[in-house]
mmCIF file of C-alpha atoms in Angstrom:
data_model
loop_
_atom_site.group_PDB
_atom_site.id
_atom_site.type_symbol
_atom_site.label_atom_id
_atom_site.label_comp_id
_atom_site.label_asym_id
_atom_site.label_seq_id
_atom_site.Cartn_x
_atom_site.Cartn_y
_atom_site.Cartn_z
ATOM 1 C CA MET E 1 112.736 70.595 129.318
ATOM 2 C CA GLY E 2 109.689 68.840 127.850
ATOM 3 C CA ARG E 3 106.890 71.130 128.826
ATOM 4 C CA GLY E 4 104.146 69.229 127.063
ATOM 5 C CA ARG E 5 104.373 66.084 129.188
ATOM 6 C CA HIS E 6 101.929 67.178 131.836
ATOM 7 C CA SER E 7 99.411 64.443 131.205
ATOM 8 C CA VAL E 8 102.099 61.735 131.154
ATOM 9 C CA LEU E 9 103.637 63.162 134.342
ATOM 10 C CA ALA E 10 100.261 63.253 136.031
ATOM 11 C CA ALA E 11 99.676 59.613 135.160
ATOM 12 C CA ALA E 12 103.083 58.700 136.619
ATOM 13 C CA VAL E 13 102.383 60.604 139.807
ATOM 14 C CA THR E 14 99.131 58.628 140.052
ATOM 15 C CA VAL E 15 101.225 55.476 140.134
ATOM 16 C CA VAL E 16 103.100 56.831 143.131
ATOM 17 C CA CYS E 17 99.846 57.781 144.732
ATOM 18 C CA ALA E 18 98.525 54.250 144.264
ATOM 19 C CA VAL E 19 101.512 52.919 146.150
ATOM 20 C CA THR E 20 101.069 55.301 149.025
ATOM 21 C CA LEU E 21 97.284 55.485 149.531
ATOM 22 C CA LEU E 22 96.048 55.346 153.090
ATOM 23 C CA GLY E 23 92.753 53.962 151.950
ATOM 24 C CA ALA E 24 90.691 57.168 151.921
ATOM 25 C CA PRO E 25 90.086 59.327 148.852
ATOM 26 C CA GLY E 26 92.303 62.423 148.459
ATOM 27 C CA THR E 27 95.068 61.119 150.744
ATOM 28 C CA ALA E 28 97.587 60.120 148.128
ATOM 29 C CA PHE E 29 101.214 60.886 149.349
ATOM 30 C CA ALA E 30 99.887 61.534 152.883
ATOM 31 C CA ARG E 31 102.007 58.533 153.756
ATOM 32 C CA ALA E 32 104.686 57.771 151.231
ATOM 33 C CA LEU E 33 105.260 54.202 152.393
ATOM 34 C CA PRO E 34 102.570 51.557 152.922
ATOM 35 C CA ASP E 35 102.330 49.611 156.165
ATOM 36 C CA PRO E 36 104.332 46.431 155.697
ATOM 37 C CA ALA E 37 102.394 43.180 155.928
ATOM 38 C CA PRO E 38 103.102 41.368 159.177
ATOM 39 C CA PRO E 39 105.584 38.549 158.692
ATOM 40 C CA ALA E 40 104.332 35.002 158.912
ATOM 41 C CA ALA E 41 104.792 33.589 162.407
ATOM 42 C CA PRO E 42 107.349 30.758 162.608
ATOM 43 C CA ALA E 43 105.965 27.298 163.468
ATOM 44 C CA SER E 44 107.602 27.344 166.874
ATOM 45 C CA SER E 45 106.305 30.773 167.899
ATOM 46 C CA SER E 46 103.004 32.675 167.935
ATOM 47 C CA ALA E 47 104.613 36.157 167.523
ATOM 48 C CA PRO E 48 107.299 37.634 165.302
ATOM 49 C CA SER E 49 110.746 38.281 166.732
ATOM 50 C CA PRO E 50 111.084 41.911 167.921
ATOM 51 C CA SER E 51 114.734 41.877 166.916
ATOM 52 C CA SER E 52 113.840 41.481 163.203
ATOM 53 C CA PRO E 53 112.009 44.643 162.025
ATOM 54 C CA PRO E 54 110.201 44.307 158.718
ATOM 55 C CA SER E 55 111.992 45.710 155.651
ATOM 56 C CA VAL E 56 110.428 48.371 153.476
ATOM 57 C CA THR E 57 111.269 49.608 150.022
ATOM 58 C CA LEU E 58 111.016 52.937 148.345
ATOM 59 C CA PRO E 59 108.803 53.386 145.281
ATOM 60 C CA PRO E 60 110.627 52.647 142.010
ATOM 61 C CA ASP E 61 112.905 55.406 140.732
ATOM 62 C CA GLN E 62 110.747 55.935 137.706
ATOM 63 C CA ASP E 63 107.894 56.985 139.974
ATOM 64 C CA LEU E 64 110.122 59.511 141.770
ATOM 65 C CA GLU E 65 111.387 60.647 138.365
ATOM 66 C CA ALA E 66 107.769 61.481 137.511
ATOM 67 C CA VAL E 67 107.569 63.544 140.719
ATOM 68 C CA ARG E 68 110.826 65.244 139.858
ATOM 69 C CA ALA E 69 109.584 66.077 136.388
ATOM 70 C CA GLU E 70 106.360 67.483 137.815
ATOM 71 C CA LEU E 71 108.342 69.608 140.262
ATOM 72 C CA ASP E 72 110.530 70.871 137.414
ATOM 73 C CA GLU E 73 107.388 71.824 135.514
ATOM 74 C CA LEU E 74 105.892 73.711 138.451
ATOM 75 C CA TYR E 75 109.098 75.582 139.300
ATOM 76 C CA HIS E 76 109.733 76.421 135.648
ATOM 77 C CA ASP E 77 106.223 77.835 135.405
ATOM 78 C CA ALA E 78 106.951 79.891 138.525
ATOM 79 C CA ALA E 79 110.205 81.118 136.956
ATOM 80 C CA VAL E 80 108.398 82.240 133.801
ATOM 81 C CA ALA E 81 105.820 84.065 135.940
ATOM 82 C CA THR E 82 108.668 85.616 137.958
ATOM 83 C CA ASP E 83 110.182 87.044 134.814
ATOM 84 C CA ALA E 84 106.775 88.478 133.896
ATOM 85 C CA TYR E 85 106.451 89.918 137.397
ATOM 86 C CA ASN E 86 109.883 91.509 137.294
ATOM 87 C CA LEU E 87 109.259 93.006 133.834
ATOM 88 C CA ALA E 88 105.892 94.499 134.991
ATOM 89 C CA ASP E 89 107.538 95.818 138.091
ATOM 90 C CA GLU E 90 110.323 97.516 136.062
ATOM 91 C CA LYS E 91 107.785 99.027 133.717
ATOM 92 C CA ALA E 92 105.671 100.277 136.608
ATOM 93 C CA LYS E 93 108.696 102.013 138.162
ATOM 94 C CA LYS E 94 109.571 103.603 134.818
ATOM 95 C CA GLN E 95 106.023 104.712 134.137
ATOM 96 C CA SER E 96 105.667 106.152 137.632
ATOM 97 C CA ALA E 97 108.842 108.183 137.149
ATOM 98 C CA GLU E 98 107.595 109.389 133.760
ATOM 99 C CA ILE E 99 104.241 110.361 135.234
ATOM 100 C CA THR E 100 105.993 112.328 137.974
ATOM 101 C CA ASP E 101 108.082 114.116 135.292
ATOM 102 C CA LEU E 102 104.989 114.842 133.204
ATOM 103 C CA ASN E 103 103.119 116.182 136.219
ATOM 104 C CA GLY E 104 105.992 118.580 136.775
ATOM 105 C CA LYS E 105 105.824 119.730 133.159
ATOM 106 C CA ILE E 106 102.068 120.123 133.381
ATOM 107 C CA ALA E 107 102.451 122.296 136.471
ATOM 108 C CA ASP E 108 105.138 124.413 134.774
ATOM 109 C CA GLU E 109 103.016 124.891 131.638
ATOM 110 C CA GLN E 110 99.994 125.769 133.671
ATOM 111 C CA ARG E 111 101.942 128.473 135.503
ATOM 112 C CA LYS E 112 103.320 129.707 132.165
ATOM 113 C CA LEU E 113 99.806 129.819 130.673
ATOM 114 C CA ASP E 114 98.421 131.629 133.683
ATOM 115 C CA GLY E 115 101.171 134.243 133.300
ATOM 116 C CA LEU E 116 100.436 134.672 129.598
ATOM 117 C CA LYS E 117 96.756 135.091 130.275
ATOM 118 C CA GLU E 118 97.592 137.727 132.881
ATOM 119 C CA ARG E 119 99.702 139.610 130.321
ATOM 120 C CA ALA E 120 96.936 139.338 127.741
ATOM 121 C CA GLY E 121 94.463 140.772 130.250
ATOM 122 C CA ALA E 122 96.765 143.693 131.009
ATOM 123 C CA ALA E 123 97.138 144.401 127.259
ATOM 124 C CA ALA E 124 93.374 144.346 126.811
ATOM 125 C CA SER E 125 92.947 146.757 129.714
ATOM 126 C CA ALA E 126 95.454 149.153 128.201
ATOM 127 C CA GLN E 127 93.698 149.116 124.859
ATOM 128 C CA TYR E 128 90.428 149.781 126.584
ATOM 129 C CA ARG E 129 91.877 152.813 128.320
ATOM 130 C CA THR E 130 93.030 154.340 125.023
ATOM 131 C CA GLY E 131 89.624 153.703 123.551
ATOM 132 C CA GLY E 132 91.065 151.601 120.776
ATOM 133 C CA LEU E 133 91.047 154.649 118.373
ATOM 134 C CA PRO E 134 92.536 154.049 114.978
ATOM 135 C CA PRO E 135 95.820 155.930 114.177
ATOM 136 C CA GLU E 136 94.228 158.426 111.700
ATOM 137 C CA VAL E 137 91.690 159.583 114.252
ATOM 138 C CA GLN E 138 94.412 160.009 116.888
ATOM 139 C CA LEU E 139 96.356 162.159 114.336
ATOM 140 C CA MET E 140 93.379 164.460 113.758
ATOM 141 C CA LEU E 141 92.713 164.849 117.462
ATOM 142 C CA GLY E 142 96.354 165.300 118.456
ATOM 143 C CA ASN E 143 98.175 168.634 118.759
ATOM 144 C CA ASP E 144 101.631 167.328 117.868
ATOM 145 C CA PRO E 145 102.205 165.185 114.787
ATOM 146 C CA GLN E 146 105.505 163.910 116.293
ATOM 147 C CA ASP E 147 103.572 162.588 119.224
ATOM 148 C CA PHE E 148 101.342 160.769 116.828
ATOM 149 C CA PHE E 149 104.262 159.143 115.010
ATOM 150 C CA ASP E 150 105.872 158.165 118.287
ATOM 151 C CA GLY E 151 102.572 156.701 119.387
ATOM 152 C CA ALA E 152 102.112 154.880 116.135
ATOM 153 C CA GLY E 153 105.495 153.248 116.564
ATOM 154 C CA ARG E 154 104.551 152.149 120.014
ATOM 155 C CA LEU E 155 101.241 150.878 118.695
ATOM 156 C CA LEU E 156 103.025 148.806 116.057
ATOM 157 C CA GLN E 157 105.271 147.328 118.742
ATOM 158 C CA SER E 158 102.202 146.655 120.843
ATOM 159 C CA GLN E 159 100.512 144.844 117.965
ATOM 160 C CA ARG E 160 103.545 142.666 117.376
ATOM 161 C CA ALA E 161 103.778 141.961 121.090
ATOM 162 C CA THR E 162 100.110 141.029 121.151
ATOM 163 C CA LYS E 163 100.577 138.695 118.222
ATOM 164 C CA ASN E 164 103.554 137.040 119.911
ATOM 165 C CA LEU E 165 101.595 136.781 123.119
ATOM 166 C CA ILE E 166 98.741 135.038 121.351
ATOM 167 C CA GLU E 167 101.140 132.628 119.602
ATOM 168 C CA GLU E 168 103.002 131.872 122.815
ATOM 169 C CA THR E 169 99.703 131.321 124.710
ATOM 170 C CA THR E 170 98.540 128.942 121.941
ATOM 171 C CA ARG E 171 101.758 126.955 122.137
ATOM 172 C CA ALA E 172 101.578 126.783 125.904
ATOM 173 C CA GLN E 173 98.012 125.523 125.693
ATOM 174 C CA GLN E 174 99.004 122.876 123.129
ATOM 175 C CA ASP E 175 101.948 121.746 125.256
ATOM 176 C CA LEU E 176 99.756 121.504 128.293
ATOM 177 C CA GLU E 177 97.257 119.362 126.424
ATOM 178 C CA LEU E 178 100.066 117.168 125.066
ATOM 179 C CA TYR E 179 101.576 116.576 128.474
ATOM 180 C CA ALA E 180 98.149 115.874 129.967
ATOM 181 C CA GLY E 181 97.468 113.362 127.215
ATOM 182 C CA ASP E 182 100.808 111.626 127.714
ATOM 183 C CA ALA E 183 100.176 111.452 131.492
ATOM 184 C CA ALA E 184 96.779 109.880 130.867
ATOM 185 C CA ASP E 185 98.362 107.288 128.525
ATOM 186 C CA HIS E 186 101.043 106.465 131.109
ATOM 187 C CA LEU E 187 98.424 106.100 133.787
ATOM 188 C CA ARG E 188 96.539 103.593 131.645
ATOM 189 C CA GLU E 189 99.757 101.680 130.970
ATOM 190 C CA LEU E 190 100.639 101.762 134.668
ATOM 191 C CA GLU E 191 97.250 100.319 135.568
ATOM 192 C CA ALA E 192 97.644 97.567 132.928
ATOM 193 C CA GLY E 193 101.107 96.815 134.292
ATOM 194 C CA ARG E 194 99.793 96.599 137.814
ATOM 195 C CA LYS E 195 97.220 94.054 136.707
ATOM 196 C CA ALA E 196 99.878 92.023 134.833
ATOM 197 C CA LYS E 197 102.100 92.191 137.909
ATOM 198 C CA ALA E 198 99.290 91.005 140.207
ATOM 199 C CA ALA E 199 98.424 88.143 137.842
ATOM 200 C CA ALA E 200 102.075 87.031 137.692
ATOM 201 C CA LYS E 201 102.371 87.237 141.436
ATOM 202 C CA LYS E 202 99.286 85.063 141.881
ATOM 203 C CA ARG E 203 100.620 82.484 139.476
ATOM 204 C CA ILE E 204 104.029 82.402 141.172
ATOM 205 C CA LYS E 205 102.522 81.788 144.556
ATOM 206 C CA GLN E 206 100.129 79.151 143.206
ATOM 207 C CA ARG E 207 102.859 77.173 141.462
ATOM 208 C CA ILE E 208 105.219 77.343 144.438
ATOM 209 C CA LYS E 209 102.394 76.213 146.702
ATOM 210 C CA GLU E 210 101.606 73.272 144.429
ATOM 211 C CA ALA E 211 105.288 72.266 144.358
ATOM 212 C CA GLU E 212 105.607 72.528 148.143
ATOM 213 C CA GLN E 213 102.465 70.455 148.646
ATOM 214 C CA LEU E 214 103.796 67.791 146.324
ATOM 215 C CA GLU E 215 107.157 67.644 148.121
ATOM 216 C CA ALA E 216 105.420 67.624 151.539
ATOM 217 C CA LYS E 217 103.684 64.384 150.620
ATOM 218 C CA LEU E 218 107.007 62.569 150.386
ATOM 219 C CA GLU E 219 108.620 60.744 153.271
ATOM 220 C CA LYS E 220 112.069 61.917 154.322
ATOM 221 C CA ARG E 221 113.786 58.984 152.583
ATOM 222 C CA GLN E 222 111.872 59.713 149.410
ATOM 223 C CA ARG E 223 112.893 63.382 149.531
ATOM 224 C CA GLU E 224 116.471 62.350 150.000
ATOM 225 C CA ARG E 225 116.204 59.937 147.081
ATOM 226 C CA LEU E 226 114.512 62.642 144.985
ATOM 227 C CA ALA E 227 117.405 65.048 145.742
ATOM 228 C CA GLU E 228 119.825 62.326 144.692
ATOM 229 C CA LEU E 229 117.977 61.850 141.426
ATOM 230 C CA GLU E 230 118.112 65.596 140.802
ATOM 231 C CA ARG E 231 121.865 65.654 141.400
ATOM 232 C CA ARG E 232 122.315 62.650 139.168
ATOM 233 C CA ALA E 233 120.354 64.254 136.317
ATOM 234 C CA ALA E 234 122.358 67.473 136.683
ATOM 235 C CA ASP E 235 125.641 65.555 136.762
ATOM 236 C CA GLN E 236 124.715 63.572 133.673
ATOM 237 C CA ALA E 237 123.795 66.748 131.785
ATOM 238 C CA GLN E 238 127.061 68.409 132.873
ATOM 239 C CA SER E 239 129.101 65.330 131.864
ATOM 240 C CA ALA E 240 127.442 65.259 128.476
ATOM 241 C CA TRP E 241 128.216 68.944 127.981
ATOM 242 C CA LEU E 242 131.837 68.500 129.047
ATOM 243 C CA SER E 243 132.237 65.454 126.816
ATOM 244 C CA THR E 244 131.924 67.738 123.826
ATOM 245 C CA GLY E 245 135.362 69.110 124.708
ATOM 246 C CA ILE E 246 133.958 72.566 125.295
ATOM 247 C CA LEU E 247 136.433 73.352 128.123
ATOM 248 C CA ASP E 248 139.302 72.804 125.697
ATOM 249 C CA GLU E 249 137.869 75.629 123.564
ATOM 250 C CA LEU E 250 137.232 78.060 126.388
ATOM 251 C CA LYS E 251 140.278 80.318 126.487
ATOM 252 C CA GLY E 252 138.642 83.630 127.289
ATOM 253 C CA ARG E 253 139.894 85.544 130.325
ATOM 254 C CA ALA E 254 137.647 87.754 132.411
ATOM 255 C CA SER E 255 137.757 91.485 131.874
ATOM 256 C CA ALA E 256 138.282 93.802 134.846
ATOM 257 C CA SER E 257 134.570 94.456 135.099
ATOM 258 C CA GLY E 258 133.838 90.754 134.584
ATOM 259 C CA ARG E 259 136.018 89.879 137.562
ATOM 260 C CA LYS E 260 134.156 92.413 139.688
ATOM 261 C CA ALA E 261 130.825 90.917 138.631
ATOM 262 C CA VAL E 262 132.033 87.386 139.474
ATOM 263 C CA GLU E 263 133.367 88.523 142.868
ATOM 264 C CA PHE E 264 130.029 90.090 143.729
ATOM 265 C CA ALA E 265 128.019 87.095 142.582
ATOM 266 C CA THR E 266 130.151 84.505 144.408
ATOM 267 C CA ALA E 267 130.074 86.587 147.572
ATOM 268 C CA GLN E 268 126.289 85.885 147.670
ATOM 269 C CA LEU E 269 126.739 82.126 147.945
ATOM 270 C CA GLY E 270 124.383 80.618 150.503
ATOM 271 C CA LYS E 271 121.808 83.411 150.398
ATOM 272 C CA PRO E 272 118.211 82.236 149.832
ATOM 273 C CA TYR E 273 116.339 82.421 146.549
ATOM 274 C CA GLN E 274 113.329 84.763 146.656
ATOM 275 C CA TRP E 275 111.321 85.544 143.550
ATOM 276 C CA GLY E 276 111.377 89.235 142.650
ATOM 277 C CA ALA E 277 114.357 89.877 144.964
ATOM 278 C CA VAL E 278 117.468 91.870 144.047
ATOM 279 C CA GLY E 279 119.326 91.555 147.344
ATOM 280 C CA PRO E 280 121.029 92.211 149.557
ATOM 281 C CA ARG E 281 119.668 89.269 151.592
ATOM 282 C CA THR E 282 117.799 87.311 148.928
ATOM 283 C CA TYR E 283 117.868 87.032 145.135
ATOM 284 C CA ASP E 284 116.145 85.487 142.187
ATOM 285 C CA CYS E 285 118.227 84.356 139.200
ATOM 286 C CA SER E 286 118.220 87.584 137.225
ATOM 287 C CA GLY E 287 118.202 89.699 140.377
ATOM 288 C CA LEU E 288 121.617 88.161 141.179
ATOM 289 C CA THR E 289 123.125 88.693 137.734
ATOM 290 C CA SER E 290 121.736 92.228 137.336
ATOM 291 C CA GLN E 291 123.003 93.303 140.765
ATOM 292 C CA ALA E 292 126.407 91.705 140.100
ATOM 293 C CA TRP E 293 126.912 93.690 136.939
ATOM 294 C CA ALA E 294 125.546 96.877 138.536
ATOM 295 C CA ALA E 295 128.183 96.427 141.217
ATOM 296 C CA ALA E 296 130.766 96.110 138.431
ATOM 297 C CA GLY E 297 129.663 99.471 137.072
ATOM 298 C CA HIS E 298 127.699 98.169 134.091
ATOM 299 C CA PRO E 299 123.949 97.997 134.679
ATOM 300 C CA VAL E 300 122.101 95.336 132.669
ATOM 301 C CA PRO E 301 118.386 94.674 132.094
ATOM 302 C CA ARG E 302 116.498 93.242 135.072
ATOM 303 C CA THR E 303 115.048 90.022 133.664
ATOM 304 C CA SER E 304 116.663 86.974 132.054
ATOM 305 C CA GLN E 305 114.526 87.443 128.951
ATOM 306 C CA GLN E 306 115.563 91.081 128.620
ATOM 307 C CA GLN E 307 119.189 90.134 129.154
ATOM 308 C CA TRP E 308 118.892 87.627 126.359
ATOM 309 C CA GLN E 309 117.154 90.116 124.052
ATOM 310 C CA GLN E 310 119.231 93.202 124.686
ATOM 311 C CA LEU E 311 122.798 92.170 125.502
ATOM 312 C CA GLU E 312 125.497 91.188 123.021
ATOM 313 C CA ARG E 313 125.422 87.535 122.151
ATOM 314 C CA VAL E 314 128.643 85.573 121.996
ATOM 315 C CA ASP E 315 129.491 82.077 120.810
ATOM 316 C CA ILE E 316 129.727 79.632 123.692
ATOM 317 C CA LYS E 317 133.329 78.782 122.704
ATOM 318 C CA ASP E 318 134.218 82.442 123.274
ATOM 319 C CA MET E 319 132.606 82.522 126.732
ATOM 320 C CA ARG E 320 134.598 84.025 129.595
ATOM 321 C CA PRO E 321 134.013 84.594 133.336
ATOM 322 C CA GLY E 322 131.323 87.181 133.942
ATOM 323 C CA ASP E 323 129.319 86.283 130.863
ATOM 324 C CA LEU E 324 125.710 85.299 131.422
ATOM 325 C CA ILE E 325 124.402 81.900 130.302
ATOM 326 C CA ILE E 326 120.688 81.958 129.411
ATOM 327 C CA TYR E 327 118.789 78.694 129.916
ATOM 328 C CA PHE E 328 115.719 77.030 128.416
ATOM 329 C CA ASP E 329 113.980 77.923 125.159
ATOM 330 C CA ASP E 330 111.960 80.700 126.810
ATOM 331 C CA ALA E 331 115.047 82.342 128.477
ATOM 332 C CA SER E 332 113.473 81.813 131.867
ATOM 333 C CA HIS E 333 116.705 81.266 133.808
ATOM 334 C CA VAL E 334 120.149 82.818 133.916
ATOM 335 C CA GLY E 335 123.435 82.086 135.611
ATOM 336 C CA MET E 336 126.886 83.738 135.578
ATOM 337 C CA TYR E 337 129.852 81.832 134.193
ATOM 338 C CA VAL E 338 132.725 81.821 136.653
ATOM 339 C CA GLY E 339 135.184 79.533 134.849
ATOM 340 C CA ASP E 340 136.135 75.853 134.754
ATOM 341 C CA GLY E 341 132.693 74.871 133.400
ATOM 342 C CA THR E 342 130.872 76.347 136.405
ATOM 343 C CA ILE E 343 128.178 78.929 136.986
ATOM 344 C CA VAL E 344 126.927 80.764 140.042
ATOM 345 C CA HIS E 345 123.153 81.146 140.152
ATOM 346 C CA ALA E 346 120.048 81.427 142.289
ATOM 347 C CA PRO E 347 118.250 78.175 141.356
ATOM 348 C CA ARG E 348 114.621 78.231 142.623
ATOM 349 C CA PRO E 349 112.430 78.572 145.699
ATOM 350 C CA GLY E 350 113.704 76.581 148.600
ATOM 351 C CA ARG E 351 117.292 76.746 147.425
ATOM 352 C CA THR E 352 120.212 79.112 147.933
ATOM 353 C CA VAL E 353 122.686 80.846 145.656
ATOM 354 C CA THR E 354 125.087 78.093 144.661
ATOM 355 C CA LEU E 355 127.672 76.881 142.170
ATOM 356 C CA ALA E 356 126.580 74.436 139.482
ATOM 357 C CA GLY E 357 127.747 72.913 136.238
ATOM 358 C CA ALA E 358 127.296 75.297 133.367
ATOM 359 C CA GLY E 359 125.839 72.476 131.278
ATOM 360 C CA SER E 360 123.518 71.099 133.960
ATOM 361 C CA MET E 361 120.514 72.773 132.270
ATOM 362 C CA PRO E 362 119.588 73.266 128.633
ATOM 363 C CA ILE E 363 121.584 76.234 127.332
ATOM 364 C CA LEU E 364 119.853 78.724 125.046
ATOM 365 C CA GLY E 365 122.893 80.973 124.575
ATOM 366 C CA VAL E 366 125.474 83.286 126.109
ATOM 367 C CA VAL E 367 125.408 87.080 126.397
ATOM 368 C CA ARG E 368 128.064 89.603 127.382
ATOM 369 C CA PRO E 369 127.212 92.778 129.300
ATOM 370 C CA THR E 370 130.390 94.674 128.184
ATOM 371 C CA THR E 371 132.786 94.791 125.293
ATOM 372 C CA ASP E 372 135.879 95.513 127.395
#
């Protein structure tokens, strides 16, 4: 998308600001259009005709293009941060579940260890009661040799039981220490994940705020023109993609699960974008695709980057409805192919789930959630 153009874009935005200054520092874009100069009075009249309002012009398209590029940069940065937020959130959920499981194991091992210690105490008490006399002394003091041999057998069994008890107690102690160590590691990871999640959340909100402030400085006619320029750029990208003849090569038909995923995704048309959301009222881009495939009975990774990394990659000419198209070099956006060169996706803050040209954004690649 041209992520390194920030300084150039900033200079271009400054041009727009120069056109729209109110005259006081820090008020660029507060009024998008300058006050028109009063028309020269005709020779026969001392005032302009009220029936002839002055004409005004919008800033040149290249200035609005600079604004559009700056908005793209801000929303792309928010999308990258959203992926980081979603990944941290998924990890936090997994770690919390693992910690809960480990806590259960720790409690079980502690109960087991307590029971073993109780048995060891009982064995020690029994030995104390018999005085701990060696077998040969018990033979000399006893009246019946058979009783001695019976007792010796029981003593041997007791010794073996004691040895097993000691070994079992040692294992239980080791398991308890292992589970406790794992739980401590998971707690540290959970805390690190929470910090990463908080940082990503802060960045998302900051970038969206900056974008909204930039858009708010435009007059209504400028915003309309900006939207027109956005549509034109998307249409041009889509036309260029279609001009390669790609649709002539796309012969793949949706699988049964692919149709279910498409049906779910298209049923969400018109619902607002919300970063971090997985429905049912709002979605972000990967929230839509992950929920669509979950509804089709095939769960997929939560984020667009994970979907790109973990799902089967297919050649674009083999693409079929239900496949996921990953966009931008950093895999920061995803849409679902629905056929006829079209995707359904959740674009960005301020927009709703919509249909768009599959080639309207830079394609990184295509992945397939199932092999059926």
